[in-house]
Amino acid sequence: MATKDKEWISIPMTVDVPYRFAAGGYMTKCLTELRDNGKIFAVECPKCKRVQLPPRVVCAECHVKNEKWVELPHEGTLMNFTIMYLPLTDPTTGKPHEPPFVYGSVRLDGATSVLDHMVEVEPDMDKVWVGMRCRLVLRPKEERIGDLSDIRYIEPLPGQKKPQTKSR
Amino acid sequence: MKRNVAIIGGGQTYHAARRHDVDQAEMVNEAVRAALKDARMTIDEIDLVILGNMEFFEGVHLTDCWLVHGSGAYGKQGVKITTGGTVGATAVCAGAHHVASGLFDKVLCIGFEKQEEGDTGAILSGVANPLWGRSMAGAAVGYFAMMGSSYIANWGATEEHSAMVAVKARQNARKNKYAHLKLDITIEDALNSRMLAWPIRMLDMCPASNGACAMILADEKTAKARSKKPVWIRAMETAHNEQFELDWRDVKTERLIFSKAAAGRLYRKLGVDDPAKYFDVFEIYEPATWAELIWYEDLGLCGPGEGFRLIEQGKTNIDGPIPVNPSGGVLSTNCIGASAMLRVWEAALQIRGDAGEHQVPKDVRRAMTTAYGGTNWTVMTALSKTLED
Ligand SMILES: [Zn+2]
């Protein structure tokens, strides 16, 4: 074990590594539709019928090619969430998300998979719950650049109240 | 298996948030020396060295080459493994496969992590797809928080239940001289600890530890000749998942997810009907309290939605009928590259009766371990005291 009275040398170092990722065939179609037409496109597996978002060329479960494109609505259900109290660094920008903030997984109606995103709601347990109905809010067309940030956030559909939880 | 495989030795370092007194090779060497001493062997007898850690946590690639003077691999056959949180168990699994195949008789497996030397959160974000969801992937805590929210909403558990897991882990760790977080805490302490990401509080999460574990595997002939207490590897299973899917973040999922798929296959191999009765002790990989409750269910120790009842009833306590993580688990010590190997090594110590103060107070003949990592995948290992068990 380290002893406190002895000096140990340690050297700080920062490594800044730039990357550029190719979106490939399926993700390019998905991101182009999002940027140019404000549409969310997924693929449906011919075998298990899972509607997969983001779209991928092969259904991982069935090992068959996904060829049917399905347009999804912008509305869905919040499957889970958290109220984050830590200033998480956004790895895509290097800047922290200002806490507290809410994020979670929304399952768009008709999709099997989910989209993890910011939820535009007060960080208050009465304002957000599992099962909450929500919708996507996109950037205005002229600001869209063809990546996931073209979806600004998820917001609750208006006129909902948190259901009373059964006390155990 | 083609040939039976035994664990004939092992060792671990003390685990701590700071280990400035050793560099990576020196730290790995501590565990290697402990394992060789335990097996009464010298490094010259080892045929193959398998080394694993989480890639780039320490900012060094090719750790198998960098650390040869610590691992003992110089001039020997070697394998480097990097499978994220599971890596320690994957190293054991790969070692066991190499012995079972008949190609090697004595294999040294090493898992290590020196988390203090890099930015774990930043490197973990690389686990997420770069184009879809990485902006939210700043830390594991958010993932486990979403899991907790699903568990609470669907099964009706409360924060008290996760606090019970937090307390059990740290109280068990107090009995384990190698553990990192040996905390004398109560349910109230856990419930009053700082909220990180609802419903995860500080004491619901694992620490960032430095440490290493090493294990020596051998074929049946060598094991019986060289070891008084060989522990037998009876079955191993792994299962991958698919990115972008909910898995543990939707507790009501009906998909055969990684944890249930692997457990099902392993139980079928061994003919296990009731795992809670078949195995005498469990060492599972629980980076957060909620993960432990879900493991209970996915391992079939109880029905779906009943995991929180098990902890409530004290069934998984060190002296309970289904002891889970008597070592204190990952919640008390998380040197990621070593954590999954520590599960297997701690289970082996329980079977040998060598766990010391955290030895469970009953006859241990069979043990079950899990690993967890990446975008949800697992490596499971079942051990026994004799080949008849
Ligand atoms: Zn399919």
XYZ file of C-alpha atoms and ligand atoms in Angstrom:
558
model
C 0.000 0.000 0.000
C 1.102 3.563 -0.661
C 2.713 5.303 2.243
C 1.758 8.933 2.807
C 5.126 10.230 3.946
C 7.012 9.324 0.776
C 7.035 11.301 -2.461
C 5.780 9.429 -5.544
C 6.133 11.018 -8.981
C 3.204 10.961 -11.427
C 3.165 12.752 -14.774
C 0.005 14.456 -16.149
C -0.675 14.213 -19.883
C -3.576 15.096 -22.196
C -4.153 13.276 -25.472
C -6.460 14.980 -27.967
C -7.465 12.568 -30.727
C -9.655 13.653 -33.677
C -11.852 11.094 -35.410
C -14.110 11.058 -38.483
C -16.681 8.287 -38.698
C -18.311 7.106 -41.914
C -22.076 6.767 -41.490
C -22.317 4.074 -44.164
C -25.302 3.177 -46.324
C -28.117 2.766 -43.822
C -27.194 5.532 -41.379
C -26.584 7.957 -44.258
C -30.143 7.393 -45.527
C -31.495 7.803 -41.990
C -29.564 11.021 -41.302
C -30.297 12.468 -44.755
C -34.056 11.949 -44.272
C -33.797 13.570 -40.842
C -31.860 16.575 -42.139
C -33.707 17.198 -45.416
C -37.259 16.060 -44.674
C -37.490 15.975 -40.878
C -38.445 12.291 -41.049
C -37.430 9.380 -38.854
C -36.762 6.198 -40.802
C -36.209 2.756 -39.316
C -35.962 -0.701 -40.886
C -38.196 -3.703 -40.304
C -36.758 -7.205 -40.195
C -38.493 -9.512 -42.706
C -38.343 -12.379 -40.204
C -38.912 -11.142 -36.627
C -40.608 -7.884 -37.714
C -38.633 -5.856 -35.166
C -38.594 -2.219 -36.241
C -35.010 -1.168 -35.667
C -33.784 2.357 -35.023
C -31.186 3.434 -35.974
C -31.563 1.368 -39.122
C -28.925 -1.307 -39.647
C -28.229 -3.514 -42.619
C -28.661 -6.858 -40.866
C -31.056 -7.937 -38.123
C -28.664 -8.993 -35.370
C -31.081 -11.593 -34.076
C -32.159 -13.218 -37.361
C -29.004 -12.671 -39.477
C -31.095 -11.573 -42.432
C -30.863 -8.398 -44.485
C -33.180 -5.582 -43.459
C -34.661 -4.125 -46.637
C -38.013 -2.646 -45.645
C -37.835 1.006 -44.622
C -40.504 2.259 -42.231
C -41.252 5.887 -41.426
C -41.883 6.371 -37.716
C -44.116 8.979 -36.071
C -42.469 11.584 -33.867
C -44.489 10.498 -30.840
C -43.692 7.764 -28.382
C -43.466 6.584 -24.792
C -40.728 7.227 -22.244
C -39.436 3.813 -21.189
C -37.029 5.040 -18.509
C -35.278 8.238 -17.478
C -32.893 9.816 -15.032
C -32.467 13.228 -13.505
C -28.725 13.770 -13.859
C -26.995 15.835 -11.177
C -23.458 15.428 -12.554
C -21.995 17.766 -15.207
C -21.544 15.003 -17.775
C -19.203 15.837 -20.598
C -20.806 15.490 -24.008
C -18.230 13.344 -25.812
C -19.362 14.699 -29.190
C -18.589 18.325 -28.250
C -16.245 18.102 -25.266
C -18.550 20.462 -23.351
C -20.487 19.530 -20.204
C -24.272 19.205 -20.127
C -25.362 21.660 -17.409
C -26.919 19.741 -14.466
C -29.499 19.000 -13.346
C -31.060 17.733 -16.563
C -33.355 14.907 -17.575
C -32.689 12.269 -20.184
C -34.194 8.946 -21.031
C -35.167 6.397 -23.656
C -38.196 7.057 -25.848
C -39.797 4.258 -27.845
C -41.391 5.884 -30.867
C -44.777 4.358 -31.677
C -44.304 1.333 -33.887
C -40.584 0.945 -33.110
C -38.996 -1.912 -31.232
C -35.797 -0.091 -30.299
C -35.485 3.206 -28.464
C -33.839 6.585 -28.832
C -31.886 7.965 -25.873
C -32.112 11.729 -25.679
C -32.533 14.815 -23.520
C -36.037 15.311 -22.128
C -37.052 18.963 -22.088
C -38.793 19.038 -18.735
C -38.082 20.460 -15.291
C -35.847 18.174 -13.227
C -38.756 17.397 -10.936
C -40.065 13.906 -10.118
C -43.639 15.135 -10.552
C -42.959 16.279 -14.101
C -41.421 13.135 -15.556
C -42.313 9.454 -15.246
C -41.911 6.076 -16.932
C -44.776 5.736 -19.409
C -44.993 9.462 -20.141
C -46.091 10.235 -23.689
C -43.650 12.425 -25.565
C -42.642 13.735 -28.971
C -39.455 14.682 -30.733
C -38.575 18.323 -31.296
C -36.308 18.899 -34.301
C -34.098 21.844 -35.143
C -35.495 24.174 -37.827
C -34.606 22.833 -41.283
C -31.981 25.504 -42.009
C -30.070 24.554 -38.844
C -30.029 20.804 -39.433
C -26.652 19.284 -40.245
C -27.317 15.565 -40.640
C -26.498 14.142 -37.262
C -28.475 13.102 -34.201
C -28.308 16.640 -32.795
C -30.868 17.563 -35.481
C -33.261 16.159 -32.875
C -33.002 18.841 -30.181
C -34.816 16.951 -27.461
C -37.833 14.911 -26.404
C -40.718 16.837 -24.849
C -43.843 15.659 -23.010
C -47.103 15.754 -24.939
C -49.260 18.477 -23.377
C -52.191 17.788 -21.063
C -50.740 14.855 -19.099
C -50.511 14.358 -15.358
C -48.240 11.909 -13.579
C -50.339 8.891 -12.553
C -50.665 8.344 -8.794
C -48.284 5.613 -7.679
C -49.785 2.862 -5.628
C -48.375 2.945 -2.110
C -47.137 -0.421 -1.015
C -15.191 -30.022 -22.028
C -12.524 -31.962 -23.904
C -10.234 -31.960 -20.839
C -11.131 -30.964 -17.300
C -9.703 -27.637 -16.142
C -8.889 -26.607 -12.579
C -7.964 -23.384 -10.847
C -4.779 -24.296 -8.980
C -3.808 -20.875 -7.688
C -4.610 -17.211 -7.591
C -3.927 -13.912 -5.960
C -4.929 -10.282 -5.872
C -3.500 -6.905 -4.906
C -4.939 -4.629 -2.288
C -7.433 -2.399 -4.062
C -7.482 1.350 -3.594
C -8.360 4.650 -5.275
C -4.679 5.580 -5.347
C -1.665 3.399 -6.061
C 1.062 5.916 -6.861
C 3.540 3.579 -5.199
C 3.428 1.210 -8.197
C 3.344 1.615 -11.959
C 1.162 -0.675 -14.082
C 3.779 -3.425 -14.397
C 4.607 -3.337 -10.686
C 0.944 -3.582 -9.787
C 0.366 -6.515 -12.157
C 3.469 -8.171 -10.739
C 2.015 -8.060 -7.219
C -0.913 -10.201 -8.328
C 1.242 -12.533 -10.457
C 3.620 -13.197 -7.561
C 0.700 -13.831 -5.218
C -0.820 -16.327 -7.663
C 2.457 -18.187 -8.260
C 3.083 -18.362 -4.522
C -0.430 -19.671 -3.916
C 0.086 -22.375 -6.584
C 3.626 -23.127 -5.349
C 4.965 -22.565 -8.845
C 7.556 -20.475 -10.602
C 6.920 -18.449 -13.748
C 9.171 -20.884 -15.680
C 6.462 -23.525 -15.401
C 3.818 -21.381 -17.099
C 3.102 -22.269 -20.758
C 0.883 -19.361 -21.707
C 0.116 -15.900 -20.293
C -3.250 -14.257 -20.948
C -3.487 -10.598 -19.989
C -6.590 -8.442 -19.997
C -7.685 -4.911 -19.189
C -10.148 -2.331 -20.498
C -8.511 -0.957 -23.612
C -7.090 2.540 -23.233
C -8.277 3.214 -19.665
C -4.611 3.697 -18.824
C -3.798 5.303 -22.169
C -1.517 2.437 -23.193
C -2.193 0.068 -26.038
C -0.538 -3.367 -26.225
C -0.411 -3.753 -22.455
C 0.566 -7.393 -23.044
C 3.860 -6.105 -24.520
C 4.389 -3.142 -22.200
C 3.939 -5.188 -19.067
C 5.950 -8.341 -19.868
C 8.364 -7.746 -17.008
C 5.411 -7.588 -14.623
C 3.335 -10.374 -16.136
C 6.197 -12.803 -16.729
C 5.221 -13.212 -20.386
C 8.631 -12.455 -21.906
C 9.486 -15.077 -24.502
C 6.331 -17.050 -23.739
C 3.187 -17.575 -25.732
C 0.763 -14.810 -24.904
C -2.723 -13.582 -25.575
C -4.125 -10.106 -24.990
C -7.823 -9.795 -24.269
C -9.935 -6.638 -24.073
C -13.636 -7.191 -23.606
C -14.462 -4.262 -21.336
C -15.995 -4.981 -17.940
C -16.090 -8.699 -18.617
C -12.413 -8.930 -19.492
C -11.194 -10.628 -16.317
C -13.685 -13.456 -16.754
C -13.010 -13.595 -20.490
C -9.310 -14.099 -19.702
C -10.201 -17.030 -17.430
C -12.611 -18.365 -20.047
C -9.952 -18.140 -22.764
C -7.391 -19.740 -20.441
C -9.779 -22.582 -19.662
C -10.439 -23.115 -23.378
C -6.689 -23.281 -24.050
C -6.210 -25.892 -21.317
C -9.345 -27.865 -22.246
C -8.169 -28.027 -25.858
C -5.064 -29.929 -24.813
C -2.667 -27.352 -26.268
C -1.532 -25.985 -22.879
C -1.226 -27.451 -19.377
C -0.470 -24.425 -17.199
C -1.931 -21.040 -18.050
C -1.541 -17.784 -16.153
C -4.507 -15.387 -16.512
C -4.192 -11.751 -15.421
C -6.713 -8.923 -15.207
C -5.833 -5.422 -14.073
C -6.909 -1.811 -14.120
C -5.255 1.359 -12.941
C -8.281 3.609 -13.190
C -6.546 6.602 -11.591
C -4.239 6.973 -14.600
C -6.896 7.874 -17.174
C -10.370 9.326 -17.658
C -12.681 6.344 -17.289
C -15.818 8.314 -18.201
C -14.289 9.710 -21.381
C -13.026 6.332 -22.551
C -16.326 4.633 -21.641
C -18.143 7.021 -23.988
C -16.337 5.151 -26.770
C -18.518 2.161 -25.952
C -21.478 3.997 -27.511
C -22.043 4.216 -31.251
C -20.330 7.454 -32.371
C -23.264 8.547 -34.540
C -26.208 7.496 -32.421
C -26.411 8.278 -28.726
C -22.827 9.063 -27.840
C -23.654 12.601 -26.695
C -25.562 11.028 -23.766
C -22.913 8.428 -23.033
C -20.770 10.347 -20.569
C -20.813 7.807 -17.752
C -22.111 4.423 -16.687
C -24.131 6.047 -13.899
C -26.800 7.281 -16.342
C -27.317 3.793 -17.750
C -27.808 2.265 -14.309
C -30.063 5.162 -13.299
C -32.358 4.447 -16.255
C -32.357 0.787 -15.221
C -33.328 1.799 -11.676
C -36.159 3.998 -12.914
C -37.558 1.095 -14.936
C -37.230 -1.260 -11.957
C -39.020 1.104 -9.583
C -41.800 1.968 -12.038
C -42.508 -1.607 -13.107
C -41.915 -3.697 -9.997
C -42.805 -1.266 -7.227
C -39.459 -1.364 -5.433
C -38.255 1.695 -3.546
C -34.945 3.395 -2.921
C -34.776 1.507 0.399
C -34.243 -1.710 -1.545
C -31.248 -0.410 -3.442
C -29.935 0.980 -0.142
C -30.111 -2.549 1.321
C -27.875 -3.790 -1.486
C -25.473 -0.882 -0.885
C -25.210 -1.736 2.802
C -24.805 -5.480 2.286
C -21.934 -4.932 -0.154
C -19.952 -2.541 2.050
C -20.559 -4.507 5.251
C -19.295 -7.653 3.482
C -16.313 -5.687 2.180
C -15.327 -4.881 5.758
C -14.618 -8.587 6.180
C -12.474 -8.694 3.002
C -8.959 -7.396 3.632
C -8.359 -6.696 -0.069
C -11.580 -4.698 -0.682
C -11.542 -0.988 -1.527
C -14.680 0.480 0.096
C -14.929 -1.004 3.577
C -17.724 1.167 4.897
C -19.621 0.734 8.120
C -22.834 2.189 6.707
C -26.554 1.931 7.405
C -29.637 2.134 5.186
C -30.018 5.772 6.288
C -26.439 6.554 5.223
C -27.127 5.096 1.785
C -30.409 6.994 1.438
C -28.746 10.234 2.538
C -25.723 9.923 0.266
C -25.439 12.412 -2.574
C -27.837 11.973 -5.488
C -25.813 11.441 -8.674
C -28.556 10.560 -11.150
C -31.985 9.661 -9.807
C -32.426 7.002 -8.432
C -28.674 6.373 -8.129
C -26.935 7.877 -5.115
C -23.241 7.882 -4.366
C -23.474 4.688 -2.300
C -25.455 2.948 -5.079
C -22.411 3.029 -7.373
C -19.116 1.168 -7.497
C -15.877 3.060 -6.797
C -13.040 3.613 -9.286
C -10.346 1.273 -7.995
C -6.822 0.279 -8.913
C -5.853 -3.338 -8.660
C -5.020 -6.637 -10.288
C -5.927 -10.302 -10.008
C -4.119 -13.330 -11.383
C -5.147 -16.981 -11.617
C -3.397 -20.165 -12.687
C -5.353 -22.819 -14.561
C -4.185 -26.361 -15.210
C -5.283 -29.633 -16.748
C -6.556 -32.453 -14.536
C -3.276 -34.375 -14.376
C -1.239 -31.328 -13.376
C -3.919 -30.112 -10.983
C -4.130 -33.415 -9.114
C -0.341 -33.702 -8.911
C 0.324 -30.122 -7.877
C -2.653 -28.835 -5.921
C -4.191 -29.876 -2.600
C -7.364 -27.932 -3.313
C -8.004 -27.641 -7.033
C -11.270 -25.899 -7.904
C -12.887 -27.184 -11.086
C -14.311 -25.046 -13.862
C -17.468 -26.939 -14.793
C -19.142 -24.679 -17.302
C -18.669 -21.334 -18.994
C -21.108 -19.332 -21.069
C -21.012 -15.983 -22.790
C -23.733 -14.059 -24.584
C -23.590 -10.836 -26.522
C -26.365 -8.325 -26.944
C -27.292 -5.804 -29.597
C -26.570 -2.084 -29.296
C -29.477 0.381 -29.218
C -31.725 -2.027 -27.341
C -33.104 -1.572 -23.831
C -32.159 -4.870 -22.209
C -31.798 -4.105 -18.488
C -33.374 -0.670 -18.911
C -36.773 -2.255 -19.549
C -37.232 -4.777 -16.755
C -40.374 -6.159 -18.378
C -38.639 -7.033 -21.650
C -39.648 -10.428 -22.991
C -36.582 -10.802 -25.195
C -34.109 -13.515 -24.315
C -31.470 -10.957 -23.341
C -27.774 -11.701 -22.718
C -28.118 -12.516 -19.015
C -31.038 -14.918 -19.387
C -29.628 -16.523 -22.546
C -26.261 -17.285 -20.929
C -27.742 -18.494 -17.630
C -30.227 -20.727 -19.457
C -27.514 -22.395 -21.532
C -25.201 -22.839 -18.523
C -27.959 -24.383 -16.404
C -28.900 -26.779 -19.205
C -25.260 -27.888 -19.535
C -25.080 -28.717 -15.818
C -28.643 -29.944 -15.410
C -29.550 -27.199 -12.944
C -33.254 -27.007 -12.062
C -33.133 -24.622 -9.131
C -29.982 -22.459 -9.181
C -30.678 -21.095 -5.685
C -30.373 -24.639 -4.337
C -27.796 -25.995 -6.775
C -25.161 -23.340 -6.071
C -23.899 -22.587 -2.574
C -22.595 -19.096 -3.287
C -22.768 -16.481 -6.049
C -20.265 -13.817 -7.038
C -21.919 -11.474 -9.515
C -20.843 -8.337 -11.358
C -22.969 -5.462 -10.001
C -21.567 -2.021 -10.853
C -24.729 -0.514 -9.306
C -27.210 -1.674 -6.665
C -30.093 -2.062 -9.132
C -27.998 -4.396 -11.284
C -27.714 -6.815 -8.353
C -31.515 -7.010 -8.036
C -31.880 -7.680 -11.759
C -29.168 -10.361 -11.630
C -31.176 -12.202 -8.932
C -34.085 -12.370 -11.351
C -32.168 -13.131 -14.539
C -30.187 -15.877 -12.781
C -33.455 -17.432 -11.658
C -32.850 -17.008 -7.912
C -36.418 -15.673 -7.790
C -39.158 -14.781 -10.245
C -39.310 -11.603 -12.347
C -40.007 -8.582 -10.156
C -39.067 -10.421 -6.967
C -35.400 -9.472 -6.702
C -36.076 -6.729 -4.188
C -37.944 -9.190 -1.981
C -34.827 -11.376 -1.746
C -32.718 -8.522 -0.381
C -35.595 -7.387 1.861
C -35.747 -10.881 3.395
C -31.966 -11.029 3.836
C -31.743 -14.187 1.732
C -28.607 -13.058 -0.087
C -26.709 -12.048 3.043
C -23.362 -13.679 3.747
C -25.106 -16.013 6.228
C -28.314 -16.331 4.216
C -29.490 -19.321 2.182
C -28.322 -17.766 -1.149
C -25.195 -15.746 -0.320
C -24.414 -13.220 -3.066
C -21.097 -11.361 -3.143
C -19.688 -12.154 0.295
C -16.514 -10.415 -0.951
C -18.298 -7.060 -1.151
C -18.540 -7.339 -4.917
C -17.996 -4.717 -7.564
C -19.905 -2.177 -5.468
C -16.975 -2.275 -3.048
C -14.078 -2.803 -5.462
C -14.087 -1.986 -9.160
C -10.697 -2.228 -10.815
C -12.541 -2.937 -14.036
C -10.087 -5.250 -15.844
C -9.703 -7.304 -12.667
C -13.302 -7.099 -11.389
C -14.724 -9.981 -13.415
C -11.731 -12.194 -12.567
C -12.159 -11.340 -8.897
C -15.660 -12.821 -9.078
C -14.207 -16.163 -10.231
C -11.266 -16.021 -7.827
C -13.465 -15.094 -4.852
C -15.814 -17.972 -5.735
C -12.815 -20.322 -5.887
C -11.660 -19.110 -2.455
C -15.135 -19.861 -1.078
C -14.967 -23.425 -2.443
C -11.457 -23.894 -1.020
C -12.649 -22.522 2.321
C -9.887 -19.920 2.112
C -11.948 -16.723 1.987
C -11.038 -15.890 5.573
C -13.369 -13.543 7.403
C -15.840 -13.386 4.518
C -16.072 -17.176 4.134
C -19.762 -18.068 4.028
C -20.760 -20.166 7.053
C -21.770 -23.332 5.206
C -20.281 -26.107 3.104
C -19.489 -24.634 -0.299
C -19.259 -27.191 -3.090
C -20.569 -25.223 -6.055
C -20.327 -21.562 -7.010
C -21.634 -19.431 -9.828
C -20.127 -16.187 -11.129
C -21.127 -13.558 -13.639
C -19.319 -10.790 -15.468
C -20.854 -7.784 -17.118
C -19.669 -5.132 -19.492
C -19.683 -3.410 -22.827
C -23.083 -2.646 -24.279
C -24.496 -5.471 -22.160
C -22.851 -8.804 -22.433
C -21.790 -11.397 -19.940
C -19.386 -14.220 -19.202
C -20.572 -16.779 -16.668
C -18.445 -19.389 -14.930
C -19.595 -22.272 -12.733
C -17.122 -23.883 -10.322
C -17.144 -26.985 -8.153
C -15.122 -28.557 -5.364
C -14.788 -31.974 -6.990
C -15.505 -33.401 -10.415
C -18.392 -35.317 -8.852
C -20.135 -32.168 -7.562
Zn -35.079 -10.177 -37.156
